[in-house]
XYZ file of C-alpha atoms in Angstrom:
480
model
C -0.036 0.052 0.041
C 2.791 2.276 0.731
C 4.428 1.845 -2.369
C 1.228 2.484 -4.227
C 0.319 5.659 -2.378
C 4.062 7.069 -3.099
C 3.351 6.368 -6.804
C -0.131 8.011 -6.817
C 1.589 10.968 -5.005
C 4.227 11.231 -7.779
C 1.821 10.864 -10.366
C -0.252 13.762 -8.956
C 2.885 15.968 -8.778
C 3.543 15.276 -12.478
C -0.138 16.004 -13.550
C -0.007 19.379 -11.361
C 2.938 20.448 -12.782
C 1.765 19.643 -16.424
C -1.497 21.691 -15.662
C 0.723 24.654 -14.402
C 2.825 24.275 -17.672
C -0.263 24.131 -19.844
C -1.862 27.000 -17.942
C 1.369 29.079 -18.246
C 1.871 28.457 -22.088
C -1.889 29.576 -22.560
C -1.073 32.825 -21.474
C 1.645 33.787 -24.165
C -0.333 31.391 -26.729
C -3.349 33.478 -26.104
C -1.884 36.768 -26.486
C -0.351 35.716 -29.622
C -3.694 34.578 -30.921
C -5.441 38.133 -30.070
C -2.316 39.991 -31.371
C -2.509 37.971 -34.822
C -6.136 38.677 -34.986
C -5.977 42.494 -34.185
C -2.882 42.572 -36.514
C -5.375 40.971 -39.271
C -8.771 42.523 -38.401
C -7.733 45.889 -37.175
C -6.092 47.209 -40.346
C -8.010 49.591 -42.298
C -8.551 47.774 -45.589
C -11.363 46.277 -47.405
C -12.706 42.897 -45.853
C -11.295 43.669 -42.357
C -13.893 44.257 -39.260
C -12.137 47.713 -38.826
C -12.735 48.896 -42.469
C -16.520 47.885 -42.068
C -16.707 50.034 -39.065
C -14.516 52.722 -40.249
C -16.108 53.413 -43.848
C -19.598 53.922 -41.983
C -20.690 54.103 -38.397
C -22.543 51.170 -37.369
C -24.260 52.920 -34.855
C -26.443 56.152 -34.851
C -24.699 59.454 -34.307
C -26.687 62.162 -32.843
C -25.779 65.967 -32.215
C -28.047 67.340 -29.569
C -28.100 71.284 -29.455
C -29.112 73.506 -26.276
C -29.398 77.190 -27.465
C -29.485 79.959 -25.045
C -32.444 82.033 -24.997
C -31.674 85.711 -24.046
C -34.265 86.896 -21.365
C -33.237 90.638 -20.786
C -31.860 91.814 -24.356
C -33.092 95.659 -23.740
C -31.385 95.820 -20.215
C -28.207 94.519 -21.631
C -28.247 96.680 -24.882
C -29.402 99.794 -22.912
C -27.684 99.671 -19.493
C -25.108 97.106 -20.025
C -26.795 94.719 -17.619
C -25.282 91.159 -16.977
C -26.953 88.820 -19.725
C -29.677 86.556 -18.173
C -29.883 83.248 -20.088
C -32.027 80.245 -20.018
C -30.997 77.103 -22.077
C -33.595 75.419 -24.391
C -33.025 72.010 -25.893
C -32.306 69.549 -26.820
C -33.042 69.870 -30.492
C -31.561 66.536 -31.771
C -30.089 65.539 -35.374
C -28.844 62.514 -36.836
C -25.511 62.946 -38.233
C -22.551 61.100 -39.679
C -24.802 58.571 -41.665
C -23.246 58.962 -44.783
C -20.491 56.818 -45.625
C -16.976 58.151 -46.109
C -16.314 59.558 -49.516
C -13.495 59.740 -52.019
C -11.675 57.031 -50.535
C -8.389 56.365 -52.207
C -5.475 53.725 -50.896
C -2.076 55.354 -51.032
C 1.226 53.704 -51.626
C 2.694 54.885 -48.129
C 0.236 52.712 -46.139
C -2.359 55.314 -45.644
C -6.075 55.937 -47.078
C -7.394 59.380 -47.770
C -11.175 60.061 -47.526
C -13.854 62.934 -47.227
C -16.229 62.824 -44.298
C -19.734 64.370 -45.548
C -21.566 66.537 -43.252
C -25.407 65.793 -43.026
C -27.916 66.590 -40.403
C -31.599 65.050 -40.269
C -33.990 66.641 -37.669
C -35.270 63.960 -35.171
C -38.469 65.442 -33.706
C -38.993 62.434 -31.354
C -35.738 63.376 -29.483
C -36.218 66.863 -29.290
C -38.128 69.130 -27.033
C -39.881 71.122 -29.914
C -39.910 72.013 -33.431
C -37.293 73.432 -35.547
C -39.459 76.450 -35.813
C -39.431 77.354 -32.185
C -38.257 80.803 -31.760
C -35.212 82.100 -29.569
C -34.065 85.440 -28.505
C -30.235 85.181 -29.637
C -27.182 87.383 -30.123
C -27.196 89.010 -33.555
C -24.133 87.481 -34.958
C -23.004 89.989 -37.426
C -23.499 92.891 -35.150
C -21.876 91.532 -32.289
C -18.938 90.603 -34.433
C -18.483 94.037 -35.975
C -16.216 95.660 -33.411
C -13.711 92.769 -33.781
C -13.747 92.555 -37.631
C -13.272 96.407 -38.311
C -10.729 98.465 -36.699
C -11.843 101.432 -34.371
C -11.301 103.894 -37.081
C -14.303 102.272 -39.058
C -16.680 101.994 -36.267
C -18.631 104.860 -37.276
C -19.024 103.334 -40.774
C -20.097 100.179 -39.146
C -22.699 102.010 -37.097
C -24.310 103.522 -40.234
C -24.655 100.061 -42.036
C -26.138 98.705 -38.739
C -28.652 101.623 -38.791
C -29.441 101.151 -42.399
C -30.293 97.454 -41.723
C -32.280 98.429 -38.696
C -30.139 96.107 -36.567
C -30.227 95.286 -32.969
C -27.777 93.698 -30.609
C -30.135 90.751 -30.415
C -32.703 89.039 -32.852
C -35.714 86.638 -32.608
C -35.211 83.821 -34.867
C -36.196 80.059 -35.306
C -33.886 77.237 -34.163
C -33.282 76.179 -37.719
C -32.395 79.549 -38.917
C -29.758 80.078 -36.068
C -28.226 76.733 -36.485
C -28.272 76.231 -40.172
C -28.606 79.845 -41.692
C -30.491 82.700 -42.636
C -30.299 85.639 -44.873
C -28.586 88.626 -42.812
C -29.860 91.955 -43.609
C -26.443 93.466 -42.506
C -24.664 91.219 -44.975
C -26.929 92.531 -47.496
C -26.238 96.029 -46.831
C -22.469 95.604 -47.198
C -22.848 93.625 -50.562
C -21.613 90.638 -49.226
C -21.020 87.733 -51.653
C -22.608 85.275 -49.135
C -25.745 86.749 -47.685
C -26.258 83.638 -45.519
C -25.217 83.379 -41.880
C -25.609 80.690 -39.024
C -23.684 79.146 -36.368
C -23.096 75.877 -38.558
C -23.713 77.464 -41.913
C -22.732 75.874 -44.483
C -23.155 72.242 -43.235
C -25.215 69.869 -45.206
C -23.505 68.575 -48.468
C -20.149 69.957 -47.257
C -17.027 68.264 -45.541
C -14.182 69.620 -43.230
C -11.520 68.474 -45.583
C -9.621 65.747 -47.025
C -8.254 63.295 -44.374
C -5.042 61.106 -44.614
C -4.727 58.199 -42.254
C -2.424 55.212 -41.548
C -4.129 51.977 -42.349
C -1.764 50.044 -40.083
C -0.931 47.417 -42.647
C 2.912 47.886 -41.992
C 2.797 48.940 -38.286
C -0.758 48.438 -36.346
C 0.447 50.761 -33.610
C -0.131 53.745 -36.072
C -3.610 52.597 -37.351
C -6.212 55.468 -37.755
C -3.485 57.944 -36.719
C -3.889 61.117 -39.029
C -1.086 61.799 -41.358
C -2.320 64.852 -43.275
C -5.318 67.046 -43.009
C -6.303 69.096 -46.024
C -2.852 67.567 -47.698
C -0.981 69.307 -44.644
C 1.044 67.449 -41.760
C 0.557 70.338 -39.794
C -2.076 73.234 -39.144
C -1.317 76.938 -39.909
C -3.591 78.422 -37.338
C -1.415 79.075 -34.270
C 1.952 80.080 -35.655
C 3.601 77.524 -33.362
C 5.111 74.131 -34.141
C 3.484 72.674 -30.991
C 0.026 74.217 -31.235
C -0.069 73.406 -35.102
C 0.589 69.770 -34.486
C -1.999 67.395 -36.103
C -1.693 64.809 -33.206
C -3.560 61.216 -32.775
C -6.696 60.213 -34.472
C -9.981 61.691 -35.056
C -11.476 59.985 -32.170
C -13.501 57.323 -33.703
C -10.722 54.707 -32.981
C -7.308 54.411 -31.769
C -4.165 52.164 -32.256
C -4.999 48.775 -30.276
C -3.700 47.675 -26.861
C -4.343 50.664 -24.666
C -4.057 48.983 -21.084
C -1.115 51.173 -20.112
C -2.205 54.330 -21.734
C -2.713 57.446 -19.679
C -3.721 59.875 -22.410
C -4.914 59.638 -25.980
C -4.623 62.369 -28.488
C -6.996 63.210 -31.175
C -7.683 66.091 -33.569
C -11.109 67.948 -34.002
C -11.594 70.471 -36.770
C -14.637 71.978 -34.831
C -12.123 73.356 -32.310
C -9.178 73.684 -34.974
C -6.593 71.957 -32.670
C -5.539 68.606 -31.472
C -6.285 67.739 -27.607
C -6.216 64.879 -25.258
C -8.095 62.881 -23.111
C -6.886 61.222 -19.920
C -7.804 57.881 -18.543
C -10.280 58.091 -15.816
C -11.551 54.613 -14.747
C -12.896 51.184 -15.916
C -16.438 50.677 -17.291
C -18.681 47.775 -18.520
C -20.606 48.865 -21.415
C -23.123 45.992 -22.444
C -20.905 43.476 -21.047
C -17.851 44.793 -22.835
C -14.878 46.195 -20.652
C -14.047 49.559 -21.701
C -11.632 52.347 -20.484
C -13.095 55.900 -19.971
C -10.974 58.734 -21.293
C -12.043 62.211 -20.296
C -11.062 65.851 -21.429
C -9.288 67.194 -18.208
C -9.233 70.738 -16.996
C -5.694 71.037 -18.078
C -6.486 70.772 -21.800
C -8.133 74.216 -21.641
C -6.287 75.717 -18.787
C -4.566 79.050 -18.364
C -0.742 79.042 -19.275
C -0.077 79.327 -15.643
C -1.425 76.006 -14.741
C -0.588 74.489 -18.369
C 2.405 76.164 -20.081
C 1.840 73.963 -23.115
C -1.187 75.969 -23.909
C 0.748 79.138 -24.333
C 0.494 79.274 -28.022
C -3.435 79.077 -27.945
C -3.873 82.270 -26.303
C -4.098 85.088 -28.879
C -6.120 87.837 -27.407
C -4.103 89.257 -24.539
C -6.893 91.867 -23.580
C -10.001 89.488 -23.510
C -7.826 86.692 -21.952
C -6.377 88.916 -18.948
C -2.870 88.310 -20.178
C -3.689 84.745 -20.861
C -4.995 84.296 -17.159
C -8.422 82.680 -18.194
C -9.071 79.126 -18.030
C -11.608 77.185 -20.158
C -11.789 79.093 -23.271
C -10.212 78.808 -26.800
C -10.000 81.602 -28.951
C -10.469 79.990 -32.459
C -10.727 83.634 -34.502
C -7.563 82.534 -36.277
C -9.261 79.849 -38.023
C -12.719 81.455 -38.439
C -11.835 84.408 -40.759
C -11.182 86.590 -37.609
C -14.562 86.218 -36.159
C -14.417 86.530 -32.633
C -15.424 82.872 -31.954
C -14.645 81.032 -28.544
C -14.799 77.464 -27.687
C -15.262 75.803 -24.173
C -16.998 73.167 -22.577
C -20.737 73.394 -22.024
C -22.110 75.993 -19.306
C -18.153 77.167 -19.225
C -16.926 74.027 -17.237
C -13.700 74.491 -15.952
C -13.667 78.151 -16.956
C -12.242 80.761 -14.871
C -14.879 82.281 -12.379
C -14.685 85.629 -14.266
C -15.987 83.676 -17.301
C -18.661 81.766 -15.553
C -19.907 84.741 -13.694
C -20.084 87.228 -16.613
C -23.600 85.646 -17.429
C -26.459 84.297 -15.342
C -28.325 81.071 -16.045
C -24.896 78.964 -16.301
C -24.597 75.878 -14.202
C -21.412 73.891 -15.012
C -21.796 70.205 -14.164
C -19.060 67.630 -14.847
C -21.588 64.797 -15.506
C -23.606 66.594 -18.045
C -20.830 68.694 -19.775
C -17.555 66.766 -20.038
C -16.402 65.391 -22.967
C -15.539 61.362 -22.753
C -14.678 58.595 -24.837
C -15.139 54.926 -23.825
C -12.556 52.632 -25.514
C -12.216 48.947 -25.740
C -8.632 48.853 -24.876
C -7.565 45.656 -26.780
C -8.929 46.932 -30.301
C -8.790 50.592 -29.534
C -12.359 50.706 -31.018
C -14.166 53.783 -29.287
C -17.511 52.067 -28.354
C -19.269 55.369 -26.759
C -18.400 58.959 -27.074
C -19.997 61.996 -25.780
C -18.262 65.228 -27.553
C -19.617 68.223 -25.845
C -18.824 71.780 -26.994
C -20.041 75.068 -26.414
C -19.877 77.990 -29.072
C -19.429 81.468 -27.891
C -19.158 84.722 -29.657
C -17.233 87.739 -27.870
C -18.689 91.185 -28.104
C -17.167 94.258 -26.882
C -18.073 98.137 -26.327
C -17.749 100.478 -28.944
C -18.605 104.185 -28.350
C -19.203 104.658 -32.261
C -21.544 101.848 -32.657
C -25.015 102.699 -30.966
C -26.078 99.156 -30.063
C -22.710 98.492 -28.329
C -22.156 101.967 -26.776
C -23.781 101.104 -23.381
C -21.635 97.689 -23.096
C -19.458 97.989 -20.143
C -16.810 95.252 -20.992
C -16.020 92.502 -23.475
C -18.298 89.376 -22.845
C -17.864 85.827 -24.075
C -21.590 85.176 -24.796
C -22.824 81.634 -25.101
C -24.610 80.784 -28.323
C -25.334 77.141 -28.204
C -23.863 73.910 -26.734
C -23.764 70.591 -28.520
C -23.213 66.798 -27.448
C -22.386 64.731 -30.303
C -23.150 61.186 -28.861
C -22.907 57.478 -30.226
C -23.288 54.291 -28.471
C -22.322 50.825 -29.924
C -25.890 49.124 -30.857
C -26.989 45.871 -29.598
C -26.182 43.873 -32.724
C -22.374 45.196 -33.008
C -21.867 44.781 -29.150
C -23.150 40.965 -29.620
C -20.958 40.343 -32.502
C -17.851 42.319 -30.628
C -18.611 39.803 -27.570
C -18.969 36.775 -29.579
C -15.672 37.417 -31.570
C -13.441 38.960 -28.948
C -14.706 39.548 -25.310
C -16.082 35.999 -24.762
C -13.193 34.079 -26.040
C -10.741 36.276 -24.276
C -12.887 35.789 -20.970
C -13.070 32.136 -21.622
C -9.454 31.729 -22.189
C -8.457 33.650 -19.247
C -10.742 31.457 -16.885
C -9.208 28.145 -18.316
C -5.770 29.824 -17.705
C -6.857 30.710 -14.197
C -8.414 27.404 -13.582
C -5.308 25.467 -14.993
C -2.829 27.299 -12.971
C -4.880 27.077 -9.504
C -5.851 23.306 -9.932
C -2.426 22.469 -11.153
C -0.665 24.483 -8.089
C -3.168 22.900 -5.681
C -2.416 19.660 -6.768
C 1.396 19.870 -7.093
C 1.957 21.692 -3.721
C -0.530 19.082 -1.771
C 0.747 16.053 -3.351
C 4.357 17.552 -2.792
C 3.779 17.895 0.996
C 1.959 14.788 1.308
C 5.038 12.966 -0.261
C 7.514 14.622 2.126
C 5.220 14.274 5.185
C 4.748 10.314 4.702
C 8.174 9.191 5.560
C 7.967 11.292 8.562
C 4.967 9.795 9.615
C 6.145 6.008 9.287
C 9.236 6.919 11.522
C 6.765 8.568 14.126
C 4.805 5.129 14.154
C 7.924 3.045 14.250
C 9.193 4.977 17.334
C 5.880 4.842 19.191
C 5.868 0.991 18.737
C 9.689 0.541 19.958
C 8.592 2.453 22.913
C 5.441 0.574 23.599
C 7.790 -2.726 23.676
C 9.750 -1.155 26.476
């Protein structure tokens, strides 16, 4: 019996060791399978999973708009009162439903394309009709002091009076967002008489993109090589700020487990920006990493010196001490347009307190991306931006003569959002998440069972001779 027990323990040790070895082998073997799959399916070329999701969004993308209704227009214009605003929305549109256009594969492992702009109103996701009317800032009248030197303000005043223009206007949501014929532009015989926050939009594109396919190096997939045939921007007169850095945000290179920052370029804000890792989430049973645009991205240069070249107007920004706003007039034909997060989230108190009716809230107003870390696919996004127009006092322009100081005035904030749909998430789980989970469970089970069997049998084998010696010793003592 003793001999048989010893043999059984040795066999148990061998089986345990074998299970541990198999479990250990499965780790690099499984990783290699995943790596090979991503190297194949993550490349942007016809026939791959990445290409199918890249050429046309599988999930609906919506843009929700909240416009700011001005409650005290006469008090502002006549007495320089603090603006009182009330947001109205959302007014929701389906966007990015058209596939990429002008797709051309290039010899240097890049692919070029246009992303057509399109917007279709979704009444069932909106608070009202596009015909709802809003009291809003008069864009052309408010921008005039910034567009023309002071010596021409008297001439500007004559044009505004001839057009019977006020500092504020009462227009429909559709007109404010997508365009209307402006009587001021008509007076100055402008070639384009239409103005609007997003005019022109439908049927346009923001320029030709050239991105890496990842065929030669998967770590470069989806990274922008050129935009509008240029490797750098020409808005900021600085090599750092003019960098086109990262992807367009819809996907990133794979294997992001240790990434603290993700960089992406947005033509809406005329610059590249970054998002920082916040925490892990589970989205439709798929593990994702959430990255958020932090305060540092729009901080003052005192808090983040890297932002020095984004500050252009020393007067409005109080010598670049204001945080949370970005002057993009350099890429908007000198129009005094400022970008911020909604409700001036993370902006300086002076900016937030310059108007009433603003309530910044991180949960509602931050921009975030939920990225699956193995593939780098963005499975949920909420891109939130506020568009503001700066206007300032002018003694020679009557409608601005009572304004006391420059005001960065909110016009609208938007939330462009998309979430992976149920069909795509099920396919994603079946092809990646579930096999990875099962493989991981098998690895753990083999390692745990093998280690337990190995240790228990080894201990038993070592203890057995001692037990025998103890029994023999006890027997000898009994004889005496």
